[in-house]
Amino acid sequence: QVQLVESGGGLVQAGGSLRLSCAASGRTFKSYAIGWFRQAPGKDRDFVTAISWSGDNTLYADSVKGRFTISRDNAKNTVYLQMNSLKPEDTAVYYCAANRFIGTTHRDYDYWGQGTQVTVSS
């Protein structure tokens, strides 16, 4: 089993940057793919990006390609989401999630963190 804790959210102006972290407990962390999802008020939970257990395979939503970068440090049991050129429409609660296989829908993931708020002001 994996427990996930997100951090790094906050308030930033449009055009700014934030780096989110997803820290995991459990010795099997390096066996799991990690995904990031986001959910704005009144909207569905949307896929943002994901990374395979090895880090060799990454997936991005079209809306964040070229602006967001996912990476992982298995020695630190942590996945990072570097977000640059932030826009007001990026405002949401960001969740990380873990599963054995990389995927792009929330149903693909078994374990979830509690989320961290990202607010981008215009």
C-alpha positions as MATLAB code, in Angstrom:
seq = 'QVQLVESGGGLVQAGGSLRLSCAASGRTFKSYAIGWFRQAPGKDRDFVTAISWSGDNTLYADSVKGRFTISRDNAKNTVYLQMNSLKPEDTAVYYCAANRFIGTTHRDYDYWGQGTQVTVSS';
ca = [
       0.000    0.000    0.000;
       1.115    3.576   -0.697;
       0.281    6.756    1.166;
       0.700   10.053   -0.682;
       1.058   13.618    0.587;
       1.059   16.625   -1.740;
       2.702   19.942   -0.947;
       3.840   23.117   -2.670;
       0.537   24.656   -3.611;
      -0.230   28.313   -3.103;
      -1.192   31.605   -4.680;
       0.774   32.853   -7.683;
       0.284   35.487  -10.349;
      -0.344   34.548  -13.948;
       2.927   33.777  -15.678;
       4.522   32.580  -12.475;
       5.752   29.153  -11.406;
       5.145   26.621   -8.667;
       6.625   23.224   -7.918;
       4.384   20.631   -6.351;
       5.729   17.603   -4.534;
       4.107   14.245   -3.945;
       5.826   12.395   -1.118;
       5.070    8.717   -0.719;
       5.471    6.251    2.088;
       6.170    2.600    1.530;
       9.114    0.668    0.194;
       7.237   -0.237   -2.967;
       6.941    3.361   -4.175;
       9.417    2.771   -6.982;
       7.059    0.127   -8.377;
       4.231    2.596   -8.929;
       3.356    4.975  -11.708;
       2.301    8.388  -10.394;
      -0.280   10.663  -11.906;
      -1.322   14.240  -11.207;
      -4.934   15.289  -11.544;
      -6.702   18.549  -10.816;
     -10.205   19.526   -9.918;
     -11.699   22.996  -10.075;
     -14.933   23.817   -8.195;
     -17.941   22.296   -9.899;
     -15.837   20.452  -12.461;
     -14.627   16.920  -12.997;
     -11.250   15.685  -11.841;
      -9.034   16.045  -14.899;
      -5.804   14.355  -15.861;
      -2.728   16.589  -15.878;
       0.335   14.380  -16.247;
       1.767   10.996  -15.275;
       5.102    9.239  -15.025;
       5.952    5.553  -15.147;
       7.682    3.772  -12.281;
      11.053    4.082  -14.016;
      10.557    7.649  -15.170;
      11.091    6.612  -18.780;
       7.536    7.268  -19.855;
       5.599   10.480  -19.274;
       2.176   11.642  -20.416;
       0.755   15.174  -20.472;
      -2.627   16.713  -21.065;
      -2.619   19.000  -24.087;
      -3.494   21.958  -21.882;
      -0.214   21.735  -19.961;
       2.249   20.488  -22.590;
       5.298   22.716  -22.770;
       4.468   24.384  -19.443;
       4.437   21.547  -16.884;
       7.128   18.941  -16.256;
       6.792   15.814  -14.157;
       9.795   14.053  -12.658;
      10.533   11.586   -9.895;
      13.289   10.780   -7.445;
      12.791    7.203   -6.307;
      15.579    7.527   -3.751;
      13.497   10.228   -2.046;
      10.114    8.578   -2.692;
       8.981   11.828   -4.285;
       7.421   12.959   -7.539;
       7.600   16.583   -8.610;
       5.378   18.703  -10.809;
       7.097   21.824  -12.078;
       4.484   24.283  -13.328;
       5.622   27.266  -15.372;
       3.747   29.998  -17.236;
       0.748   29.454  -15.012;
      -2.652   30.675  -16.153;
      -5.808   31.481  -14.169;
      -7.429   28.390  -15.701;
      -4.813   26.255  -13.935;
      -6.502   27.127  -10.636;
      -7.633   23.907   -8.964;
      -6.918   21.416   -6.238;
      -4.084   19.206   -7.456;
      -3.971   15.554   -6.474;
      -1.305   12.938   -6.961;
      -2.237    9.308   -7.334;
      -0.449    5.973   -7.585;
      -1.033    2.825   -9.544;
       0.997   -0.061  -10.896;
       0.523    1.136  -14.459;
       0.568    4.582  -16.011;
      -2.815    5.887  -17.095;
      -4.772    9.025  -17.904;
      -8.078    8.523  -16.126;
      -8.737    8.744  -12.404;
     -10.187    5.220  -12.505;
      -6.706    3.937  -13.377;
      -5.369    4.910   -9.941;
      -5.854    3.149   -6.631;
      -4.174    5.477   -4.124;
      -4.714    9.211   -3.721;
      -3.326   12.093   -1.736;
      -5.444   14.719   -0.002;
      -4.717   17.434   -2.554;
      -3.069   20.846   -2.541;
      -4.670   24.096   -3.678;
      -3.155   26.059   -6.544;
      -4.593   29.505   -7.220;
      -3.414   31.611  -10.153;
      -4.476   35.245  -10.118;
      -4.866   37.297  -13.279;
];
